[in-house]
RNA sequence: GCGAGAGUGGCGGAACUGGCAGACGCGCGAGACUUAGGAUCUCGUGGGCAACCGUGGGGGUUCAAGUCCCCCCUCUCGCACCA
């Protein structure tokens, strides 16, 4: 028998698939559609194990759905703009365009070597003018509708990437990409008004029932809706046009307990309030000191609460008391109105602040036990759920917190003290990037006309290629006169182009729509095609995009729907967030992280550092990364074992949503399994020389039962929950069973059933290990490509067994197993149970109090004494 | 602190609505075939001599609990002064 030459065999089938255009797809009115999409990669240079995993998952789904009769859209493309290309240009002197294209070419060939079933005719790269042209088109439409606007504000600035970052792109105060600490900078920037969709984005989370709860919870939290009121506290002495201090609160029920006000240091109100007062110098000093502090540190919960009195007073509209206005470091300028009423008795932050500055604390909510004493409070009483009752609150005293909240909203409205308000944590999305390798923002600045959008007909605004990359900071676009200088589309006078480019998350916010009609020239998407394919039925990608890409894409689809480009209002019906690929790490005290090749075995079977001989400490199992030196290059894996093994390994080792720990032994196991399939089928190929199965025989045998049970198990595991690991386990059991039956000579005595079994095995295996399946399929005399073979249906009558094995328990403990004919009644089975020797032993001399019988599954005899 | 998720053999992991805990794979042990095998095949493999004990710990519900309820512990992830 020939050996399993994966190299040659995989190459052969990849060529055949390519030559035949096997994976091309078009709209088909006769079949249901299925859009299967994996997040497209950034063309960094080479694929890594994470790519292998996510694309193997997607490929199983796509191939499975195709064989189940769906028209499956399964495209691939490149998220091709971004900073690494620019850094490569600076470091290696290669133009980002060339660097990116070379990477794409190489990675495309790597993906093809994995045997992924993509319709490559639909390939897109976001750095192509015929893609980013539509980014610009969409930007202009957004601009027209007021969804894109420019404003000056404090923004997150990454000093290392030398660009602005959106709020979503800052993680623990650091840049999501390079982990450099982010600083605040005051800049004029373009924003997308994602907040216009805050309510819909939040509400529709409820409709995304096929998304992981974790992702939805993160999105809900990020949007952060809070319902409350804005209340105007009149100033005791009006200051120019400033007559009142407006605050936002969700705790209007505590308003009688407000004993001071706090304003954010950044607020322009501060200057207005202190002008000409003796407090002015100390307030200015405080504001300056706070604004110099690191924002992350300053906004950490543990950070000490500090503030300074402004000298101004406001009037509490309810109590008519004069209460002092402070500036406090913990008040956020960006949230609400940038000012709060402070209720020390019922807010811990205010409590800490009031205690520090000896501001009165007034109790206005009494706990159900009535044990709170205003002069002995050790902490704020913040409880809202229990039956607390209002006290010291005028006409509202005696009400529960919930009742008081509702009544106060009404009263505030009626008295025109303020208005009900909803606030969101979500901020508008800053999309300007001070970088070269991105989509130019299609705006010109004219001395006479101001901000002027580039006319749609003039798109694309092409990124100039011939620019120098000096690495001295600013974007090369700033110095490219031929790009910069233009004429105003309105007045034809001299004008200057916007030099900022768009956040690359704009590119990925709608690429799934472009795949529906990738070559369409009139609009970003061809409406009919988008209506056919959208929404994406199954989206697969990493959890790291839970609030980045996944939120932006949801916003985009809603905005595009409102532009009439699609009827979908959610982009992804079902979402699978696959886990990371991890591997153990090793460290040496002197040399830091160690590659496996830096390790030598010591006398005791442990590891030591090759360079210094010190013991190498086995670190934690961590996500594969270059810096931790625990990466495995998929190319080596594919060279040594083949794509089918790489796929089987990454699908079998863990369920898709969990982290997968790399294991050399696991790869060997996957390879061994494929070897078993190879030898089994090749050894039996002869049984196909004689006539094909004449059709489903009615005979039920152990062999046929195994075949049909396997169909059921694999189908359900793949279709229902994406449990590829257990699906593969079922295939392994199937193969083990076939070896056993073969050894019993059934290939001869039950030839037709064996043919059915082998054919079933190859069909079921084909989404997981397509190359080997296709090869063996051809070797067993089949002409049609597996892809066009219908996925088998199992037959219920084949699964049923005519004998049952019933476990028998005595007092809940397994004592015996009964093998009985399937048609036996409950009474017969119970009689047989009691007659069973082993059971009798446990029952003897005792009284039977109960006999539990679960149909066809279990007997439990309960005894006493 | 708030929110989400997880804890099962030596390891990765199975177990549908409560019903045989540990499928499948790795590892390990024994054997077969071999000049040889790190190839392949077969058998065994939670612990314990046993009664029994075993799904992070402690209670509970039930004929029956990995699964349901209460309390606690640990870990991972996300958000973190949002008024």
mmCIF file of C-alpha atoms in Angstrom, chain A residues 36-261:
data_model
loop_
_atom_site.group_PDB
_atom_site.id
_atom_site.type_symbol
_atom_site.label_atom_id
_atom_site.label_comp_id
_atom_site.label_asym_id
_atom_site.label_seq_id
_atom_site.Cartn_x
_atom_site.Cartn_y
_atom_site.Cartn_z
ATOM 1 C CA UNK A 36 -20.149 32.131 6.505
ATOM 2 C CA UNK A 37 -17.483 34.642 7.373
ATOM 3 C CA UNK A 38 -14.292 34.668 9.374
ATOM 4 C CA UNK A 39 -12.690 37.965 10.341
ATOM 5 C CA UNK A 40 -10.270 38.910 7.596
ATOM 6 C CA UNK A 41 -6.621 39.078 8.576
ATOM 7 C CA UNK A 42 -4.180 41.926 8.697
ATOM 8 C CA UNK A 43 -1.454 41.032 6.184
ATOM 9 C CA UNK A 44 1.371 41.006 8.686
ATOM 10 C CA UNK A 45 3.581 38.697 6.649
ATOM 11 C CA UNK A 46 2.888 35.133 7.665
ATOM 12 C CA UNK A 47 -0.082 33.295 9.053
ATOM 13 C CA UNK A 48 0.053 32.122 12.661
ATOM 14 C CA UNK A 49 -1.690 29.307 14.515
ATOM 15 C CA UNK A 50 -4.577 31.583 15.455
ATOM 16 C CA UNK A 51 -5.321 32.005 11.752
ATOM 17 C CA UNK A 52 -5.162 28.256 11.191
ATOM 18 C CA UNK A 53 -7.655 27.730 13.944
ATOM 19 C CA UNK A 54 -10.225 30.335 12.960
ATOM 20 C CA UNK A 55 -10.078 29.523 9.261
ATOM 21 C CA UNK A 56 -10.286 25.787 9.895
ATOM 22 C CA UNK A 57 -13.434 26.385 11.927
ATOM 23 C CA UNK A 58 -14.966 28.540 9.219
ATOM 24 C CA UNK A 59 -14.043 26.081 6.533
ATOM 25 C CA UNK A 60 -15.753 23.193 8.273
ATOM 26 C CA UNK A 61 -18.909 25.267 8.583
ATOM 27 C CA UNK A 62 -18.771 26.402 4.949
ATOM 28 C CA UNK A 63 -18.112 22.940 3.541
ATOM 29 C CA UNK A 64 -20.719 21.372 5.773
ATOM 30 C CA UNK A 65 -23.398 23.879 4.798
ATOM 31 C CA UNK A 66 -22.553 23.479 1.127
ATOM 32 C CA UNK A 67 -23.041 19.737 1.344
ATOM 33 C CA UNK A 68 -26.273 20.333 3.193
ATOM 34 C CA UNK A 69 -27.583 22.118 0.119
ATOM 35 C CA UNK A 70 -26.976 25.769 0.872
ATOM 36 C CA UNK A 71 -25.544 28.351 -1.495
ATOM 37 C CA UNK A 72 -22.626 29.293 0.723
ATOM 38 C CA UNK A 73 -20.831 32.598 0.497
ATOM 39 C CA UNK A 74 -17.391 32.091 1.986
ATOM 40 C CA UNK A 75 -15.065 34.920 1.044
ATOM 41 C CA UNK A 76 -11.640 36.089 2.108
ATOM 42 C CA UNK A 77 -9.850 39.409 1.959
ATOM 43 C CA UNK A 78 -7.295 41.634 3.639
ATOM 44 C CA UNK A 79 -7.545 44.301 6.275
ATOM 45 C CA UNK A 80 -4.654 45.921 4.512
ATOM 46 C CA UNK A 81 -4.271 49.432 5.862
ATOM 47 C CA UNK A 82 -2.514 50.016 9.133
ATOM 48 C CA UNK A 83 0.530 51.006 11.002
ATOM 49 C CA UNK A 84 2.879 48.020 10.688
ATOM 50 C CA UNK A 85 3.206 48.675 6.944
ATOM 51 C CA UNK A 86 4.306 52.203 7.657
ATOM 52 C CA UNK A 87 6.755 51.088 10.300
ATOM 53 C CA UNK A 88 8.216 48.592 7.847
ATOM 54 C CA UNK A 89 8.657 51.425 5.376
ATOM 55 C CA UNK A 90 10.592 53.420 7.938
ATOM 56 C CA UNK A 91 12.667 50.514 9.223
ATOM 57 C CA UNK A 92 13.325 48.604 6.031
ATOM 58 C CA UNK A 93 12.823 51.215 3.355
ATOM 59 C CA UNK A 94 10.076 49.247 1.642
ATOM 60 C CA UNK A 95 7.037 51.165 0.502
ATOM 61 C CA UNK A 96 3.927 50.224 2.537
ATOM 62 C CA UNK A 97 2.142 49.409 -0.677
ATOM 63 C CA UNK A 98 4.797 46.940 -1.785
ATOM 64 C CA UNK A 99 5.257 45.500 1.676
ATOM 65 C CA UNK A 100 1.511 44.952 1.994
ATOM 66 C CA UNK A 101 1.103 43.402 -1.444
ATOM 67 C CA UNK A 102 3.975 41.016 -0.911
ATOM 68 C CA UNK A 103 2.553 39.973 2.418
ATOM 69 C CA UNK A 104 -0.846 39.420 0.894
ATOM 70 C CA UNK A 105 0.624 37.292 -1.882
ATOM 71 C CA UNK A 106 2.530 35.161 0.586
ATOM 72 C CA UNK A 107 -0.295 34.763 3.061
ATOM 73 C CA UNK A 108 -2.728 33.973 0.274
ATOM 74 C CA UNK A 109 -0.496 31.105 -0.786
ATOM 75 C CA UNK A 110 -0.317 29.946 2.827
ATOM 76 C CA UNK A 111 -4.091 29.982 3.156
ATOM 77 C CA UNK A 112 -4.399 28.077 -0.091
ATOM 78 C CA UNK A 113 -2.096 25.443 1.305
ATOM 79 C CA UNK A 114 -4.603 24.883 4.090
ATOM 80 C CA UNK A 115 -7.198 23.877 1.514
ATOM 81 C CA UNK A 116 -9.722 26.521 2.559
ATOM 82 C CA UNK A 117 -12.833 26.725 0.430
ATOM 83 C CA UNK A 118 -12.824 30.422 -0.394
ATOM 84 C CA UNK A 119 -14.326 32.025 -3.430
ATOM 85 C CA UNK A 120 -11.126 33.840 -4.322
ATOM 86 C CA UNK A 121 -12.877 35.730 -7.099
ATOM 87 C CA UNK A 122 -14.387 37.849 -4.356
ATOM 88 C CA UNK A 123 -11.096 38.700 -2.667
ATOM 89 C CA UNK A 124 -10.793 42.292 -1.532
ATOM 90 C CA UNK A 125 -7.988 44.350 -0.043
ATOM 91 C CA UNK A 126 -8.926 47.520 1.790
ATOM 92 C CA UNK A 127 -5.837 49.355 0.525
ATOM 93 C CA UNK A 128 -7.061 49.177 -3.073
ATOM 94 C CA UNK A 129 -8.514 52.438 -4.383
ATOM 95 C CA UNK A 130 -11.588 50.588 -5.635
ATOM 96 C CA UNK A 131 -12.241 49.567 -2.040
ATOM 97 C CA UNK A 132 -11.299 52.685 -0.113
ATOM 98 C CA UNK A 133 -13.083 54.836 -2.628
ATOM 99 C CA UNK A 134 -16.232 53.542 -0.964
ATOM 100 C CA UNK A 135 -14.922 54.391 2.495
ATOM 101 C CA UNK A 136 -14.721 57.932 1.206
ATOM 102 C CA UNK A 137 -18.119 57.724 -0.399
ATOM 103 C CA UNK A 138 -19.608 56.550 2.875
ATOM 104 C CA UNK A 139 -17.769 59.251 4.786
ATOM 105 C CA UNK A 140 -19.321 61.878 2.538
ATOM 106 C CA UNK A 141 -22.785 60.384 2.977
ATOM 107 C CA UNK A 142 -22.255 60.404 6.715
ATOM 108 C CA UNK A 143 -21.110 64.019 6.462
ATOM 109 C CA UNK A 144 -24.238 64.898 4.524
ATOM 110 C CA UNK A 145 -26.428 63.326 7.190
ATOM 111 C CA UNK A 146 -24.535 64.859 10.071
ATOM 112 C CA UNK A 147 -23.129 61.488 11.096
ATOM 113 C CA UNK A 148 -19.582 62.670 10.378
ATOM 114 C CA UNK A 149 -18.520 65.927 11.965
ATOM 115 C CA UNK A 150 -15.426 67.735 13.044
ATOM 116 C CA UNK A 151 -14.774 69.095 16.490
ATOM 117 C CA UNK A 152 -11.973 70.204 18.697
ATOM 118 C CA UNK A 153 -11.665 68.147 21.821
ATOM 119 C CA UNK A 154 -9.339 66.311 24.094
ATOM 120 C CA UNK A 155 -8.459 63.040 22.402
ATOM 121 C CA UNK A 156 -6.381 59.985 23.193
ATOM 122 C CA UNK A 157 -2.941 60.250 21.674
ATOM 123 C CA UNK A 158 -0.471 57.414 21.376
ATOM 124 C CA UNK A 159 2.999 58.953 21.396
ATOM 125 C CA UNK A 160 4.532 55.829 19.872
ATOM 126 C CA UNK A 161 2.061 55.378 17.013
ATOM 127 C CA UNK A 162 1.906 59.167 16.754
ATOM 128 C CA UNK A 163 -1.769 59.175 16.177
ATOM 129 C CA UNK A 164 -5.113 59.585 17.825
ATOM 130 C CA UNK A 165 -7.004 56.585 19.161
ATOM 131 C CA UNK A 166 -10.718 56.052 19.670
ATOM 132 C CA UNK A 167 -11.934 55.350 23.205
ATOM 133 C CA UNK A 168 -12.495 51.735 22.240
ATOM 134 C CA UNK A 169 -8.850 51.494 21.244
ATOM 135 C CA UNK A 170 -7.490 52.427 24.648
ATOM 136 C CA UNK A 171 -7.071 49.532 27.052
ATOM 137 C CA UNK A 172 -6.231 50.366 30.644
ATOM 138 C CA UNK A 173 -4.867 53.674 29.507
ATOM 139 C CA UNK A 174 -2.635 52.071 26.919
ATOM 140 C CA UNK A 175 -2.657 51.816 23.147
ATOM 141 C CA UNK A 176 -4.434 48.627 22.047
ATOM 142 C CA UNK A 177 -1.726 47.947 19.506
ATOM 143 C CA UNK A 178 1.602 48.865 21.075
ATOM 144 C CA UNK A 179 0.674 49.205 24.769
ATOM 145 C CA UNK A 180 2.258 52.622 25.029
ATOM 146 C CA UNK A 181 0.653 54.864 27.598
ATOM 147 C CA UNK A 182 -1.906 57.118 26.007
ATOM 148 C CA UNK A 183 -1.868 60.853 26.686
ATOM 149 C CA UNK A 184 -4.566 63.461 26.210
ATOM 150 C CA UNK A 185 -4.221 66.014 23.487
ATOM 151 C CA UNK A 186 -6.445 68.824 22.367
ATOM 152 C CA UNK A 187 -7.024 68.441 18.618
ATOM 153 C CA UNK A 188 -9.508 69.048 15.867
ATOM 154 C CA UNK A 189 -10.726 65.698 14.717
ATOM 155 C CA UNK A 190 -13.346 63.958 12.644
ATOM 156 C CA UNK A 191 -15.937 61.937 14.506
ATOM 157 C CA UNK A 192 -18.662 59.499 13.547
ATOM 158 C CA UNK A 193 -21.841 60.048 15.485
ATOM 159 C CA UNK A 194 -22.194 56.492 16.776
ATOM 160 C CA UNK A 195 -24.045 57.928 19.778
ATOM 161 C CA UNK A 196 -27.000 58.658 17.493
ATOM 162 C CA UNK A 197 -27.483 54.904 17.454
ATOM 163 C CA UNK A 198 -26.723 54.281 21.138
ATOM 164 C CA UNK A 199 -30.288 53.362 22.010
ATOM 165 C CA UNK A 200 -30.776 51.072 19.014
ATOM 166 C CA UNK A 201 -27.390 49.428 19.509
ATOM 167 C CA UNK A 202 -28.336 48.737 23.093
ATOM 168 C CA UNK A 203 -31.876 47.588 22.406
ATOM 169 C CA UNK A 204 -30.903 45.255 19.576
ATOM 170 C CA UNK A 205 -28.487 43.407 21.840
ATOM 171 C CA UNK A 206 -31.619 41.597 22.981
ATOM 172 C CA UNK A 207 -32.164 40.306 19.454
ATOM 173 C CA UNK A 208 -28.665 38.856 19.148
ATOM 174 C CA UNK A 209 -29.600 35.599 20.794
ATOM 175 C CA UNK A 210 -26.904 33.683 18.934
ATOM 176 C CA UNK A 211 -24.100 35.865 20.261
ATOM 177 C CA UNK A 212 -22.050 34.891 23.306
ATOM 178 C CA UNK A 213 -23.521 36.424 26.455
ATOM 179 C CA UNK A 214 -20.091 37.733 27.331
ATOM 180 C CA UNK A 215 -19.846 39.856 24.203
ATOM 181 C CA UNK A 216 -23.331 41.243 24.641
ATOM 182 C CA UNK A 217 -22.659 42.084 28.242
ATOM 183 C CA UNK A 218 -19.492 43.926 27.237
ATOM 184 C CA UNK A 219 -21.350 45.869 24.561
ATOM 185 C CA UNK A 220 -24.212 46.782 26.872
ATOM 186 C CA UNK A 221 -21.744 47.895 29.461
ATOM 187 C CA UNK A 222 -19.764 49.907 26.946
ATOM 188 C CA UNK A 223 -22.872 51.724 25.759
ATOM 189 C CA UNK A 224 -23.678 52.272 29.439
ATOM 190 C CA UNK A 225 -27.155 53.701 29.516
ATOM 191 C CA UNK A 226 -28.280 55.522 32.625
ATOM 192 C CA UNK A 227 -31.665 57.023 33.144
ATOM 193 C CA UNK A 228 -31.963 60.037 35.381
ATOM 194 C CA UNK A 229 -32.656 63.757 35.435
ATOM 195 C CA UNK A 230 -30.869 66.984 34.724
ATOM 196 C CA UNK A 231 -31.535 69.568 37.385
ATOM 197 C CA UNK A 232 -30.609 73.239 37.281
ATOM 198 C CA UNK A 233 -29.329 74.583 40.578
ATOM 199 C CA UNK A 234 -29.652 78.375 40.399
ATOM 200 C CA UNK A 235 -26.524 80.255 41.409
ATOM 201 C CA UNK A 236 -26.858 82.265 44.581
ATOM 202 C CA UNK A 237 -25.359 85.247 42.784
ATOM 203 C CA UNK A 238 -25.771 84.981 39.003
ATOM 204 C CA UNK A 239 -22.479 85.364 37.159
ATOM 205 C CA UNK A 240 -22.993 87.098 33.843
ATOM 206 C CA UNK A 241 -24.981 84.837 31.563
ATOM 207 C CA UNK A 242 -24.438 81.897 33.904
ATOM 208 C CA UNK A 243 -27.564 81.682 36.016
ATOM 209 C CA UNK A 244 -27.573 78.072 37.114
ATOM 210 C CA UNK A 245 -25.381 75.030 37.457
ATOM 211 C CA UNK A 246 -26.810 72.095 35.538
ATOM 212 C CA UNK A 247 -26.154 68.625 36.917
ATOM 213 C CA UNK A 248 -27.082 65.085 35.948
ATOM 214 C CA UNK A 249 -28.123 62.520 38.499
ATOM 215 C CA UNK A 250 -29.753 59.091 38.637
ATOM 216 C CA UNK A 251 -30.411 59.572 42.327
ATOM 217 C CA UNK A 252 -32.954 62.378 42.342
ATOM 218 C CA UNK A 253 -34.411 60.655 45.412
ATOM 219 C CA UNK A 254 -31.419 61.909 47.422
ATOM 220 C CA UNK A 255 -31.662 65.536 46.338
ATOM 221 C CA UNK A 256 -32.597 66.795 49.836
ATOM 222 C CA UNK A 257 -29.256 65.420 50.985
ATOM 223 C CA UNK A 258 -27.166 67.478 48.570
ATOM 224 C CA UNK A 259 -24.756 69.509 50.684
ATOM 225 C CA UNK A 260 -22.346 70.667 47.998
ATOM 226 C CA UNK A 261 -21.788 70.666 44.249
#
